[in-house]
Amino acid sequence: MRLSPLRLQAGRDGRSWPVVALLLVVVLVPTVGVLWFMSQAMHNEQLAVRQKLSDVYRAQLQTLQRDVQDHWRQRLAELSIGAPELTASARFAQQIRGGLVDSVVVYGRDGEPLYPTPSARGQGAGQSPSGPWLRAQRQEHSGRLSTAASTYAAIADGATDPRQRARALRAQARCLDKAGERQAAIAVLTHELGRPELRSTADVQGRLIVPSAQLRALQLLASAPDPTRDGLVETLWSRLDDYGEPVLPAAQRRFLMGELRALAPEAPTFPTQAAEALAARYLASDPPSPSSTSLLPTGLPDLWHLASDDGTVVALFEQRRLLQDFELLKSRQTLSLSADIELLAPGTEPRGQFVVSLPVGGLLRDWQLALRPDDASLFATAANQRIHVYWLIGSLVILLIALLAILVAKTVQRQLKLTRLKNDLLATVSHELKTPLASMRLLVDTLLGAGKYDEERVREYLGLIAKENVRLTRLVDNFLTFSRMEQNRHSLDKRQVDLHEVIGDAVDSVSERFEATGFRFDVEVDADLPPLWADADGLVTVVLNLLDNAHKYSADEQHIVLRAYAENDSVCLAVEDSGIGLSSRVAGKIFDRFYQVDQSLSRPGSGCGLGLSIVEFIVAAHGGSIDVESRLGEGSTFTVRLPVEPEGRRGERSTLT
Ligand code: ADP
């Protein structure tokens, strides 16, 4: 019989690919699932962290939002201050001097602007020129300026109406100036026109005459330094800064302010000059209606307006001021997280990423508050910490899956191996049993069929039957031992054993057979072998299997030697034959289960490849080792080394001895 060597290792077994595929599926499918869940979880975590941080920031923004709303409510209330009792110009001045607006326009109940007025309104042409007026005008036009000046002076002296008088004085000063009499002209402009009763007089366009006269005097003085100039500058400056009665028309005031500043740059700036200019620009732009419930754009770039509750005051705000005011409000707030908060005008987009924004509401209905953390990576950092934990857990789960899969694969592989072993064993057993049984039946049939019994022949046949019987018994013994080994149930019954007895039993069982087949069998056992802690039956099986092999695999030179001797801390059992030997290529494989060297070199039908694996198993169970020295065609020596005092047995042994 010949069995091809079994290869049971997964890697080398072609049939192990289903296990590998299963392993891959078992690992890959859950891994993909875990990765998918992890990516979802990380995404959600990022959102959650972002949401959490956004909530903190939003709470901060809400505090600021309330401040801004309160601030603007208060500002709206302040627009109505002094409403019924003050004149329009006084209300204008008051609002501007309050410093909370860039400019205002004060309206009447009918919706007409009262201050500043869009353009100077005339106070009527007054009386039509009388005879002396016409004469004086002719004289002036014909170049007789001194005469004209005297005629105007006479008109002024005789005038009962202050307006007439003031106009005549202004004309007199003009003629004197043209005539080169500058000092006289200045005197008229400052002294004559400086009288209190002329304070309210206005020209035909409604412009007040006195302040214009004062400016003219200053212009005349500019070319000739005069000690009275400073006083005049101061007087005119105060007049222009005065919003009481008689009210200077806004256009005239703006003009005079500009001129005075040009003539006397050393004079202080007017607190209301910019506001006057802004209001004029606003009125000239034909602005849309303002609202008292919302700050609205005016149509002019970066200019916003807000009406008071009663609609009589419209405040103008430049965007720059709004933002500055906001910065001030913001600086009063302490932020728990460092962040930059911006006030965004309608239509403006916040800059940068990770911005939390909130509508300001209230009067700044369409404005937005936008918060940008100073540390832009804050959102990412917070989320990353959690994501690292997810990664860790995910990796551990995948690792666990892989380990479990390997475990499952090993179990499946082992199960497959056992199944295959069982099948092989079954095939081997049936085949091996068939041969001795068939030959025994043949011998018995021959004996039964013979008419007359020849004693010598009967003896010979019975000898052959006994031989087959021995072989059968050894086979069955080996199968049983193998089966127990496979199930790990080969429990050794260890006790103190005298090796002489073991060798005696083995020799008794084979010597007759060896002699019958013409073998020379020498037994060399040292007399003082130490006792062993071992399973006696197991050791007999070892010796018998080795002797059996030596017998089976000997051809021409039939000499077997069994030796037993002590060496160091071991006892050695050596079986030497002069048989067919082994090549070094196969010597390493003969201890594998079911391994058999090419049967053409050994005797056919002589075993099933289990003997040496059983020997190795029993020797290993005793803590010993087995090795083989062999040369092809020259014989082999199998040496078993058994430790005299196996580790950990000292105590046990001492109780038994
Ligand atoms: P088997 O039942 O075939 O003898 P074993 O496990 O006892 O199984 O031996 C395995 C193989 O080792 C044998 O088939 C044989 O070829 C080889 N072998 C064992 N003992 C010897 C020996 N003494 N001399 C030569 N070959 C041997």
XYZ file of N, CA and C and ligand atoms in Angstrom, residues 549-550 552-553 577 580-582 590 595-597 599 606-613 636 638, ligand 1:
96
model
N 9.808 -1.697 12.695
C 10.306 -1.000 11.497
C 11.657 -1.565 11.076
N 12.527 -1.785 12.077
C 13.854 -2.319 11.766
C 13.708 -3.663 11.050
N 10.934 -4.627 9.383
C 10.261 -4.452 8.091
C 11.203 -3.939 7.016
N 12.063 -3.002 7.434
C 12.865 -2.323 6.410
C 14.303 -2.840 6.339
N 19.539 -0.983 12.747
C 19.382 -2.079 11.789
C 20.374 -1.895 10.650
N 17.466 -1.062 4.727
C 17.498 -0.275 3.488
C 17.905 1.181 3.709
N 17.792 1.658 4.955
C 18.230 3.036 5.262
C 17.326 4.091 4.640
N 17.693 5.308 4.917
C 16.869 6.447 4.455
C 17.762 7.507 3.830
N 9.789 11.444 8.019
C 9.214 10.139 8.380
C 8.379 10.179 9.659
N 3.046 9.462 6.606
C 4.132 9.586 5.643
C 4.804 8.229 5.458
N 5.022 7.912 4.203
C 5.743 6.680 3.900
C 6.700 6.958 2.755
N 7.904 6.392 2.923
C 8.883 6.540 1.853
C 8.431 5.660 0.693
N 7.410 3.122 -1.680
C 7.300 1.713 -1.334
C 8.181 0.802 -2.180
N 3.460 -2.996 4.116
C 4.033 -3.239 5.433
C 3.688 -2.194 6.478
N 2.796 -1.299 6.263
C 2.433 -0.295 7.291
C 1.541 0.767 6.703
N 1.225 1.732 7.568
C 0.339 2.805 7.079
C 0.886 4.182 7.407
N 2.127 4.298 7.799
C 2.746 5.615 8.014
C 2.389 6.248 9.336
N 1.933 5.419 10.304
C 1.561 6.002 11.605
C 2.553 5.667 12.717
N 3.303 4.571 12.524
C 4.167 4.060 13.594
C 5.091 5.102 14.201
N 5.861 5.782 13.371
C 6.846 6.731 13.903
C 6.182 7.979 14.505
N 5.030 8.398 13.937
C 4.374 9.577 14.529
C 3.855 9.240 15.921
N 19.812 2.011 9.537
C 19.407 3.200 10.297
C 19.543 2.929 11.780
N 17.666 4.517 15.172
C 16.705 5.428 15.801
C 17.038 5.495 17.274
P 4.969 2.437 8.395
O 3.746 1.857 8.961
O 4.941 2.692 6.949
O 6.174 1.655 8.814
P 6.174 4.465 10.022
O 5.671 5.697 10.538
O 6.575 3.436 11.062
O 5.095 3.874 9.059
O 7.415 4.726 9.136
C 7.344 5.737 8.174
C 8.296 5.425 7.053
O 9.643 5.571 7.495
C 8.199 4.060 6.526
O 7.244 3.972 5.499
C 9.579 3.729 6.046
O 9.692 4.047 4.700
C 10.462 4.611 6.866
N 11.155 3.854 7.906
C 10.775 3.676 9.162
N 11.681 2.933 9.851
C 12.648 2.654 8.973
C 13.882 1.906 9.065
N 14.286 1.290 10.209
N 14.635 1.803 7.960
C 14.257 2.407 6.806
N 13.131 3.113 6.655
C 12.338 3.231 7.738
